Amino acid sequence: MSPVLFTTEFEVRYGANFAVRGVTLTVARGEITTIIGANGAGKTSLLAGLAGFERRRGLIQFDGRDISRASPEDNARAGLILVPETRDLFASMSVRDNLLLGAALGRPRLRDDTAQQLECVLTRFPPLAARQQQHAGTLSGGERQMLALGRALMGRPKLLMLDEPSLGLAPNLVQQMFKWIAALKAEGTSILLVEQNARMALTVAEHAYVMEHGQLSTRERAGRLAAQGDIAARYLGRRTRRAATVELK
Amino acid sequence: MNVTIALLLAQDGLSNGVIYALLAISILLVFLITRVLLVPQGEFVVLAALTMVQLQKGAGPSVIWLLLALAVTAASMSSLRAWRTGEWRRLPAVLAFTLGAVLFGAAASATPLLTTAGAAPHFALTTMATLVLVAPLGPLLYWSAFEGIARASILTLLFAAVAVHYVLQGSMLPLFGPEGFQAEALISGRVDVGFTRVSLQLLLLCAIFVATVGALWMFIGRTIAGKILRATAVNARGARIVGIRPETSGAIAFGLASLIGAVSGVLIAPLTTLYYDSGFLLALKGFVGAVTGGLASFPLAAAGSLLIGVLEAMFSFQFSALKDSLVFAALLPILLILSTRQLSDRDTEAEE
Ligand SMILES: Nc1ncnc2c1ncn2[C@@H]1O[C@H](COP(=O)(O)OP(=O)(O)OP(=O)(O)O)[C@@H](O)[C@H]1O
Ligand SMILES: [Mg+2]
């Protein structure tokens, strides 16, 4: 089966500085592919570039189509949906409106069962169901993460790109977040997962890459990567460094 | 100034205040969605008012030439952009709107032919024709001048807005001439409400104001299209992530502004004499109103604008030569208060 996403010779630049260069990446259908790497490695820039933000160059194929020049809006409508590191929720709008907006401009055939999809997302994230009329800006960090993920799910992603979904969460919520991610995969959603929490990411993922200075390693099976001595030392040693930063915002 | 005079002045002031409030709301709406300070909003108002006068006189509306010129510019700029970026998807909708605006505008220009010679044209007919001619100018202006620089800094956008204002104003002199115009009032007279006599004109103005603001509020707050528009204002990047095109939001915001501008023009036409260059001062007062709302709150902007109208009426009675400087002098303390408030907001955020 063809991969859901394939990109080669991909680069992202800020002015004259390369944040991502010479990247070849394959995301197989129905799998979780993860990218691990240190701060400033270029993970966020890579995801934003793939989604259509930032100045980029190179070939991107999504679902068999060339989307190298597609705008973020077109990508979102086609089912390539980003949950950014900054979440970018609509803070002064209600939780319910945030979710509805996630589906408002999605693939036309799916707009009809928005109500059903909303029901489904609210069942998945009970805290959101209790806060439907509350403004998104008043949510706790964990709830915000749920809302960002829920809003993305409303658009029925063919590929979900998650940028550090466990960032700033309390340890028990980190566990819960990875359970949700695994559940989504089990339901057939393809996922590209960027994480600093390499241990957890490598546990749920099938395939993995390591990112360093804007460049990707070769594709590996996640289990084999986790077993490699130097990877374990470099990325798995500093255990839950980020996860311990409770409720950042 | 005794109480009777003060009450009459307050009514005059409120009439103007309603117009300023509509201007402030449009300017705020466009700013929040596109970051453009829409200086040409005043031109929409004046264009509508002068068009109303021409149509009442049974003359052909000069604004049709401006509509045609903007339509050609908008169509060519949008086609050029599509060709340069390889993004053709939005072009058909833009061209369809442009063509529709031209066809409806041409039809509206023909309304003087509908009235038999000598008879006054029907008020509803001239109003409709004015709205049809002026309301499409917003999106056409957006595609002509603003879409291409949508990602530029606020300062660049402001310069563009000032430039567009001068282009429009400059083209209005040959179209309408240097004379001032005032339209015939739809209704006149006053009703006695005990302590004062309220002009029917003011009551009509307030009714239309409430209806316009109410419709806008329903659209933005209740409909999914309105929420899509709001999403762009609240978080532009988040909006793009859910598939909202900023260009579409921008065009709709400009369209609402020119529609509200056209309504304001119809309302102000019988109130005062307007000249081809009266728009700038109107827009500035709308801007002061928008600033009283901190360039963020619609209700505060509307309330501030009504207050500006009343203060202006009082000033013009006591110190008529100074009325505009006094209104703008009021801007300085407001800005001072706002900036100290923003500073303290930033401090509390930093503490968190
Ligand atoms: N908007 C920007 N303008 C200029 N440089 C940027 C911008 N965003 C990121 N960079 C630079 O690009 C590089 C990659 O940053 P990026 O945020 O993609 O890394 P990351 O792997 O996501 O890091 P983190 O783990 O901290 O989120 C960094 O050197 C950063 O300083
Ligand atoms: Mg990052």
XYZ file of C-alpha atoms and ligand atoms in Angstrom:
633
model
C 0.000 0.000 0.000
C 1.309 3.485 -0.820
C 2.372 5.622 2.150
C -0.058 8.290 3.319
C 2.755 10.851 3.322
C 6.054 10.882 1.514
C 8.512 13.748 1.268
C 12.009 14.059 -0.086
C 14.653 16.782 -0.298
C 12.438 18.748 2.022
C 13.703 21.939 3.596
C 12.381 24.808 5.711
C 14.181 28.116 6.037
C 13.829 31.166 8.258
C 15.543 33.866 6.248
C 18.973 32.479 5.446
C 18.921 29.856 8.221
C 17.879 26.307 7.496
C 15.722 24.785 10.229
C 15.120 21.619 8.194
C 17.258 20.358 5.322
C 17.486 17.333 3.036
C 14.694 15.468 4.789
C 13.287 12.236 3.365
C 10.320 10.945 5.343
C 7.751 8.209 4.847
C 4.604 7.773 6.926
C 2.877 4.443 6.345
C -0.902 4.134 6.439
C -2.544 3.147 9.697
C 0.710 3.437 11.626
C 2.259 5.784 14.121
C 5.546 7.207 12.888
C 7.466 9.210 15.439
C 10.238 11.777 15.223
C 12.326 12.243 18.348
C 15.056 14.799 18.909
C 16.426 17.465 21.222
C 15.278 21.072 21.593
C 15.802 23.120 18.464
C 16.383 20.073 16.255
C 13.748 21.366 13.832
C 10.815 19.069 14.615
C 8.238 21.830 14.890
C 9.549 23.488 11.739
C 9.268 20.192 9.870
C 5.619 19.648 10.851
C 4.673 23.279 10.207
C 6.407 23.090 6.818
C 4.577 19.899 5.872
C 1.272 21.501 6.888
C 1.939 24.399 4.497
C 3.225 27.068 6.870
C 6.717 28.612 6.581
C 8.955 28.889 3.512
C 9.694 25.393 2.291
C 11.028 23.488 -0.676
C 10.998 19.864 -1.832
C 8.507 17.231 -2.832
C 5.550 16.350 -0.601
C 3.096 13.627 -1.551
C -0.025 13.207 0.525
C -2.521 10.456 -0.153
C -1.083 9.999 -3.635
C -1.262 13.693 -4.600
C 1.510 16.268 -4.928
C 0.891 18.928 -2.244
C 4.294 20.620 -2.435
C 2.678 24.019 -3.006
C -0.630 23.557 -1.185
C -1.726 26.124 1.413
C -2.384 25.132 5.052
C -6.116 25.621 4.418
C -6.159 23.240 1.477
C -4.162 20.661 3.414
C -6.534 20.856 6.366
C -9.519 20.441 4.066
C -7.876 17.447 2.420
C -7.373 15.738 5.793
C -3.735 16.573 6.578
C -4.347 18.034 10.017
C -1.815 19.575 12.383
C -2.086 19.857 16.150
C 0.592 22.503 16.659
C 2.903 22.871 19.623
C 1.204 26.229 20.365
C -2.290 24.601 20.096
C -3.721 27.775 18.499
C -7.191 27.395 19.987
C -9.876 30.069 19.652
C -9.469 31.309 23.226
C -12.454 33.665 23.392
C -14.854 31.158 21.827
C -16.641 28.284 23.519
C -15.272 24.745 23.620
C -18.212 23.641 21.510
C -17.559 26.324 18.860
C -13.888 25.344 18.757
C -14.914 21.779 18.003
C -17.546 22.768 15.434
C -15.014 24.966 13.642
C -12.787 21.911 13.359
C -15.409 20.364 11.097
C -16.843 23.490 9.446
C -14.660 23.425 6.345
C -13.640 19.783 6.298
C -14.150 17.356 3.478
C -17.630 18.166 2.109
C -19.068 14.645 2.307
C -18.297 14.516 6.008
C -19.909 17.811 6.983
C -23.312 16.156 7.198
C -22.504 14.033 10.228
C -20.888 16.842 12.232
C -23.321 16.262 15.102
C -22.388 12.593 15.278
C -18.685 13.419 15.157
C -19.103 15.989 17.940
C -20.832 13.357 20.063
C -17.957 10.984 19.409
C -15.260 13.506 20.406
C -17.124 14.553 23.567
C -17.430 10.912 24.602
C -13.730 10.431 24.073
C -12.801 13.472 26.179
C -15.349 13.692 29.042
C -13.842 16.852 30.622
C -14.673 18.727 27.405
C -18.277 17.525 27.476
C -18.685 19.104 30.901
C -17.246 22.412 29.682
C -18.872 22.842 26.280
C -20.070 26.406 26.898
C -16.883 27.553 28.636
C -14.378 29.707 26.728
C -11.378 27.735 25.487
C -9.082 30.295 27.116
C -10.315 29.327 30.573
C -9.352 25.649 30.244
C -6.457 24.026 32.090
C -3.369 23.005 30.136
C -4.493 19.395 29.930
C -7.983 20.310 28.793
C -6.515 22.596 26.163
C -4.486 19.719 24.803
C -7.626 17.590 24.672
C -9.470 20.368 22.872
C -6.683 20.800 20.315
C -6.755 17.071 19.636
C -10.560 17.012 19.610
C -10.729 19.916 17.160
C -8.330 18.083 14.858
C -10.421 14.899 15.074
C -13.534 16.862 14.076
C -11.876 17.346 10.677
C -11.616 13.534 10.179
C -7.862 13.474 9.573
C -6.348 11.077 7.062
C -3.037 11.956 8.672
C -2.827 13.532 12.104
C 0.389 15.448 12.825
C 0.872 15.840 16.572
C 3.530 18.258 17.832
C 4.459 17.301 21.410
C 0.977 16.334 22.605
C 2.336 15.461 26.052
C 4.117 18.788 26.534
C 3.320 20.400 29.869
C 0.980 17.644 31.056
C 0.941 16.114 34.532
C 2.469 12.601 34.546
C -0.864 10.758 34.827
C -2.246 12.793 31.922
C 0.811 11.949 29.829
C -0.078 8.264 30.210
C -3.684 9.052 29.258
C -2.623 11.075 26.214
C -0.552 8.193 24.853
C -3.474 5.822 25.443
C -5.669 8.102 23.347
C -3.035 8.213 20.625
C -2.766 4.434 20.575
C -6.581 4.179 20.458
C -6.731 6.518 17.470
C -4.260 4.371 15.607
C -6.228 1.260 16.472
C -9.237 2.918 14.813
C -7.217 3.338 11.632
C -5.901 6.934 11.783
C -2.369 7.433 10.490
C -0.278 9.542 12.848
C 2.988 11.475 12.616
C 4.068 12.074 16.199
C 6.768 14.505 17.319
C 7.836 13.998 20.907
C 10.502 14.873 23.415
C 9.157 12.069 25.566
C 11.047 9.536 23.451
C 10.402 6.573 25.733
C 6.624 6.822 25.432
C 6.753 7.739 21.751
C 8.876 4.722 20.863
C 6.481 2.488 22.817
C 3.387 3.426 20.779
C 5.050 3.936 17.375
C 5.783 1.393 14.630
C 8.489 3.418 12.912
C 10.769 6.166 14.128
C 13.283 8.780 13.028
C 15.806 10.744 15.031
C 16.147 14.422 14.152
C 19.372 16.344 14.711
C 20.303 19.819 13.451
C 17.485 19.852 10.934
C 18.295 16.450 9.467
C 16.560 13.095 9.843
C 18.186 9.730 10.480
C 17.129 6.771 8.358
C 13.790 5.128 9.073
C 13.926 2.459 11.772
C 11.493 0.157 13.500
C 10.652 1.913 16.761
C 11.520 -1.113 18.890
C 14.948 -1.500 17.345
C 15.719 2.210 17.789
C 14.771 2.041 21.461
C 17.178 -0.848 21.901
C 20.154 0.995 20.376
C 22.693 1.878 23.035
C 23.509 5.436 21.993
C 19.853 6.389 21.445
C 18.925 5.038 24.848
C 21.744 7.043 26.394
C 20.988 10.259 24.564
C 17.203 10.405 24.355
C 15.846 7.943 26.903
C 18.222 8.682 29.757
C 16.811 12.069 30.718
C 13.611 10.409 31.696
C 10.382 12.459 31.646
C 12.294 15.725 31.814
C 9.486 17.495 30.032
C 6.699 15.472 31.606
C 7.738 16.662 35.034
C 7.119 20.277 34.073
C 3.589 20.217 35.373
C 0.937 22.386 33.696
C 3.272 24.885 32.097
C 0.760 27.572 31.148
C -27.146 76.648 27.401
C -30.411 75.727 29.145
C -31.908 72.268 29.560
C -34.201 72.506 26.520
C -31.341 73.429 24.235
C -29.105 70.790 25.805
C -31.701 68.107 25.138
C -32.103 69.184 21.513
C -28.334 69.296 21.083
C -28.072 65.839 22.616
C -30.518 64.570 19.993
C -28.470 66.106 17.200
C -25.380 64.599 18.731
C -26.957 61.178 19.022
C -27.892 61.231 15.329
C -24.257 61.812 14.410
C -23.157 59.432 17.144
C -25.136 56.617 15.550
C -23.271 57.181 12.289
C -19.919 57.275 14.105
C -20.859 54.060 15.901
C -21.561 52.297 12.611
C -18.214 53.556 11.297
C -16.424 52.445 14.459
C -17.956 48.975 14.273
C -16.941 48.518 10.630
C -13.411 49.803 11.239
C -13.036 47.502 14.238
C -14.398 44.482 12.370
C -12.008 44.962 9.465
C -9.079 45.631 11.780
C -9.596 42.519 13.893
C -9.843 40.262 10.850
C -7.318 41.805 8.449
C -5.249 44.179 10.664
C -6.078 46.953 8.161
C -7.165 50.294 9.661
C -9.788 51.048 7.072
C -9.338 54.786 6.478
C -11.471 54.572 3.281
C -14.528 53.564 5.360
C -15.484 57.260 5.298
C -15.467 57.181 1.507
C -18.023 54.347 1.479
C -20.322 56.525 3.588
C -19.891 59.626 1.437
C -20.223 57.655 -1.805
C -23.525 56.220 -0.597
C -24.809 59.616 0.560
C -23.896 61.389 -2.689
C -25.336 58.505 -4.727
C -28.563 58.791 -2.748
C -28.769 62.504 -3.584
C -28.130 61.904 -7.290
C -30.758 59.185 -7.484
C -33.304 61.354 -5.653
C -32.714 64.024 -8.279
C -33.299 61.449 -10.997
C -29.698 61.662 -12.187
C -27.528 58.674 -13.149
C -25.231 57.640 -10.271
C -21.579 58.583 -10.881
C -20.386 55.855 -8.517
C -20.929 53.281 -11.270
C -17.661 54.442 -12.900
C -15.779 53.802 -9.687
C -17.467 50.409 -9.409
C -16.394 49.534 -12.961
C -12.811 50.681 -12.388
C -12.530 48.707 -9.155
C -14.113 45.658 -10.784
C -11.525 45.682 -13.569
C -8.689 46.162 -11.057
C -9.983 43.437 -8.745
C -10.439 40.957 -11.591
C -6.988 41.605 -13.044
C -5.186 41.592 -9.692
C -6.883 38.341 -8.661
C -6.130 36.691 -12.017
C -2.527 37.820 -11.820
C -2.214 36.424 -8.293
C -3.754 33.105 -9.343
C -1.375 32.870 -12.287
C 1.677 33.752 -10.191
C 0.921 31.387 -7.297
C -0.694 28.611 -9.326
C -3.642 28.772 -6.930
C -6.702 28.944 -9.226
C -9.310 27.553 -6.864
C -10.683 30.860 -5.536
C -10.604 32.766 -8.816
C -14.011 31.660 -10.184
C -15.814 32.892 -7.063
C -13.972 36.237 -7.191
C -14.743 36.731 -10.889
C -18.379 35.700 -10.392
C -18.795 38.235 -7.577
C -17.114 40.950 -9.657
C -19.290 40.264 -12.679
C -22.400 40.152 -10.491
C -21.474 43.484 -8.893
C -21.095 45.088 -12.318
C -24.384 43.677 -13.659
C -26.404 44.586 -10.557
C -24.675 47.992 -10.455
C -25.632 48.646 -14.069
C -29.219 47.664 -13.322
C -29.272 49.951 -10.264
C -27.911 52.815 -12.366
C -30.945 52.485 -14.586
C -33.429 53.122 -11.761
C -33.876 56.828 -12.687
C -35.453 55.545 -15.931
C -38.112 53.754 -13.892
C -39.625 56.929 -12.474
C -41.882 59.001 -14.683
C -40.588 62.483 -15.386
C -41.506 65.010 -12.717
C -42.455 62.456 -10.067
C -40.104 61.940 -7.123
C -38.473 58.523 -7.177
C -39.610 56.164 -4.471
C -37.477 56.247 -1.317
C -37.192 52.456 -1.060
C -36.052 52.268 -4.676
C -33.271 54.847 -4.304
C -32.132 53.229 -1.061
C -31.953 49.772 -2.619
C -30.100 51.106 -5.654
C -27.600 52.926 -3.417
C -26.892 49.794 -1.397
C -26.477 47.690 -4.552
C -24.015 50.232 -5.976
C -21.891 50.841 -2.859
C -21.924 47.576 -0.873
C -19.810 45.560 -3.393
C -17.004 48.153 -3.284
C -15.506 46.617 -0.115
C -14.552 43.197 -1.492
C -13.477 44.777 -4.803
C -11.188 47.125 -2.878
C -9.812 44.214 -0.854
C -8.920 42.186 -3.939
C -7.533 45.272 -5.700
C -5.300 46.627 -2.976
C -5.136 44.566 0.222
C -5.162 40.839 -0.486
C -1.754 40.929 -2.142
C -0.138 42.466 0.955
C -2.205 40.593 3.538
C 0.892 39.328 5.384
C 2.639 42.716 5.553
C 3.146 44.641 8.801
C 0.355 46.737 10.322
C 2.256 49.870 9.342
C 2.467 48.830 5.679
C -1.250 48.042 5.706
C -1.977 51.454 7.226
C 0.017 53.222 4.500
C -1.864 51.223 1.889
C -5.162 52.236 3.503
C -4.163 55.913 3.471
C -3.089 55.623 -0.174
C -6.380 53.979 -1.127
C -8.243 56.731 0.731
C -6.519 59.428 -1.349
C -7.080 57.532 -4.602
C -10.793 57.210 -3.860
C -11.171 60.791 -2.668
C -9.251 62.085 -5.667
C -11.493 60.195 -8.054
C -14.615 61.493 -6.309
C -13.875 65.133 -7.136
C -14.346 64.710 -10.916
C -17.265 62.322 -10.326
C -19.313 64.508 -7.984
C -17.787 67.986 -8.258
C -16.762 70.282 -5.406
C -20.303 71.266 -4.282
C -21.948 70.008 -1.144
C -25.083 67.864 -1.212
C -27.834 67.023 1.214
C -30.588 64.492 0.581
C -34.277 64.985 1.257
C -35.407 63.619 4.581
C -37.687 60.594 4.532
C -39.619 61.864 7.527
C -39.594 65.100 9.467
C -41.355 66.433 12.546
C -41.105 65.653 16.218
C -43.176 63.829 18.791
C -43.774 65.241 22.246
C -42.547 62.904 24.986
C -43.233 65.220 27.919
C -39.851 66.678 28.869
C -38.719 67.214 25.261
C -39.744 66.768 21.639
C -37.975 63.868 19.935
C -37.317 64.111 16.218
C -38.844 61.286 14.207
C -35.676 61.250 12.108
C -33.667 60.311 15.215
C -36.115 57.552 16.115
C -35.847 56.096 12.609
C -32.064 56.358 12.779
C -31.957 54.534 16.095
C -34.302 51.818 14.836
C -32.114 51.179 11.780
C -28.979 51.297 13.940
C -30.379 48.688 16.318
C -31.511 46.518 13.417
C -28.093 46.709 11.722
C -26.115 45.996 14.871
C -28.550 43.242 15.836
C -28.226 41.574 12.433
C -24.434 41.782 12.602
C -24.440 40.363 16.127
C -26.677 37.467 15.092
C -24.470 36.767 12.086
C -21.179 36.810 14.000
C -22.406 35.103 17.144
C -24.987 32.603 15.920
C -24.247 31.445 12.381
C -21.430 29.095 11.461
C -20.301 31.527 8.724
C -20.050 34.247 11.353
C -18.066 31.982 13.654
C -15.673 31.195 10.815
C -15.145 34.938 10.400
C -14.602 35.402 14.131
C -12.117 32.537 14.244
C -9.811 34.456 11.890
C -9.934 37.447 14.222
C -9.341 35.375 17.371
C -6.456 33.238 16.073
C -5.441 33.600 12.443
C -3.096 30.615 12.517
C -5.646 28.433 14.289
C -8.172 29.412 11.650
C -5.891 28.255 8.845
C -5.313 24.990 10.713
C -9.027 24.209 10.526
C -9.148 25.139 6.832
C -10.352 28.750 6.951
C -8.901 30.878 4.147
C -7.752 34.261 5.504
C -8.397 35.788 2.074
C -12.054 34.772 2.185
C -12.457 36.140 5.713
C -10.814 39.376 4.579
C -13.129 39.802 1.605
C -16.202 39.132 3.773
C -15.016 41.622 6.423
C -14.513 44.299 3.759
C -17.939 43.453 2.334
C -19.615 43.910 5.707
C -17.768 47.206 6.123
C -18.905 48.593 2.769
C -22.453 47.336 3.382
C -22.585 49.043 6.797
C -20.899 52.079 5.215
C -23.615 52.212 2.548
C -26.342 52.013 5.217
C -24.593 54.803 7.169
C -24.434 56.894 3.998
C -28.173 56.540 3.401
C -28.779 57.533 7.025
C -26.441 60.538 7.104
C -27.436 61.906 3.678
C -30.424 63.918 4.972
C -28.655 64.989 8.196
C -25.784 67.128 6.944
C -24.298 68.576 3.805
C -21.552 66.301 2.528
C -18.731 67.055 0.126
C -16.565 64.716 -1.928
C -13.867 64.962 0.767
C -16.028 64.659 3.895
C -15.118 61.004 4.339
C -11.785 61.452 6.048
C -13.115 63.304 9.071
C -15.960 60.790 9.397
C -13.513 57.884 9.340
C -11.336 59.614 11.936
C -14.304 59.967 14.291
C -15.182 56.331 13.733
C -11.569 55.542 14.509
C -11.712 57.504 17.767
C -14.829 55.502 18.616
C -13.071 52.225 17.840
C -10.153 53.302 20.026
C -12.480 54.020 22.971
C -13.280 50.314 22.725
C -9.550 49.563 22.973
C -9.625 48.402 19.337
C -11.140 45.224 20.772
C -14.653 45.687 22.176
C -17.654 46.331 19.918
C -20.086 47.521 22.652
C -17.507 49.947 24.092
C -16.686 51.238 20.611
C -20.381 51.878 19.932
C -20.938 53.563 23.307
C -17.821 55.692 22.873
C -18.973 56.788 19.416
C -22.401 57.861 20.704
C -20.640 59.876 23.412
C -18.369 61.499 20.824
C -21.443 62.520 18.823
C -23.092 64.144 21.853
C -19.902 65.892 23.026
C -19.341 67.189 19.529
C -22.849 68.680 19.396
C -22.307 70.405 22.752
C -18.896 71.711 21.708
C -20.152 72.991 18.379
C -22.837 75.018 20.190
C -20.411 76.587 22.679
C -17.156 76.760 20.689
C -18.078 75.905 17.146
C -14.672 76.675 15.612
C -12.972 74.249 17.984
C -15.343 71.301 17.766
C -13.079 68.960 15.796
C -9.965 69.752 17.799
C -11.903 69.130 21.012
C -13.142 65.752 19.783
C -9.654 64.662 18.843
C -8.199 66.132 22.040
C -10.478 63.651 23.820
C -8.541 60.874 22.086
C -5.346 61.620 24.008
C -6.594 60.832 27.541
C -8.327 57.706 26.186
C -5.092 56.471 24.662
C -3.299 57.232 27.914
C -5.786 55.199 29.947
C -5.704 52.333 27.465
C -1.941 52.142 27.364
C -1.609 52.145 31.155
C -4.245 49.416 31.313
C -2.401 47.355 28.717
C 0.835 47.796 30.630
C -0.746 46.543 33.839
C -2.285 43.611 31.891
C 1.157 42.719 30.656
C 2.482 42.846 34.218
C -0.171 40.462 35.509
C 0.521 38.126 32.592
C 4.209 38.217 33.390
C 3.472 37.360 37.021
C 1.513 34.298 35.911
N 9.960 31.711 13.442
C 11.272 31.440 13.474
N 12.171 32.329 13.009
C 13.487 32.059 13.015
N 14.013 30.934 13.466
C 13.199 29.993 13.950
C 11.771 30.196 13.980
N 11.204 29.104 14.509
C 12.216 28.260 14.799
N 13.407 28.783 14.456
C 14.725 28.119 14.617
O 14.691 26.920 13.885
C 15.327 25.874 14.612
C 14.386 24.702 14.812
O 13.348 25.071 15.680
P 12.090 24.150 15.972
O 11.135 24.913 16.813
O 11.602 23.611 14.698
O 12.745 22.968 16.829
P 12.070 21.835 17.700
O 12.780 20.590 17.397
O 10.595 21.834 17.509
O 12.416 22.307 19.156
P 11.583 22.104 20.533
O 11.851 20.721 20.957
O 12.202 23.109 21.452
O 10.160 22.363 20.246
C 15.799 26.505 15.906
O 17.171 26.824 15.759
C 14.972 27.752 16.060
O 15.704 28.741 16.726
Mg 9.006 22.023 18.769
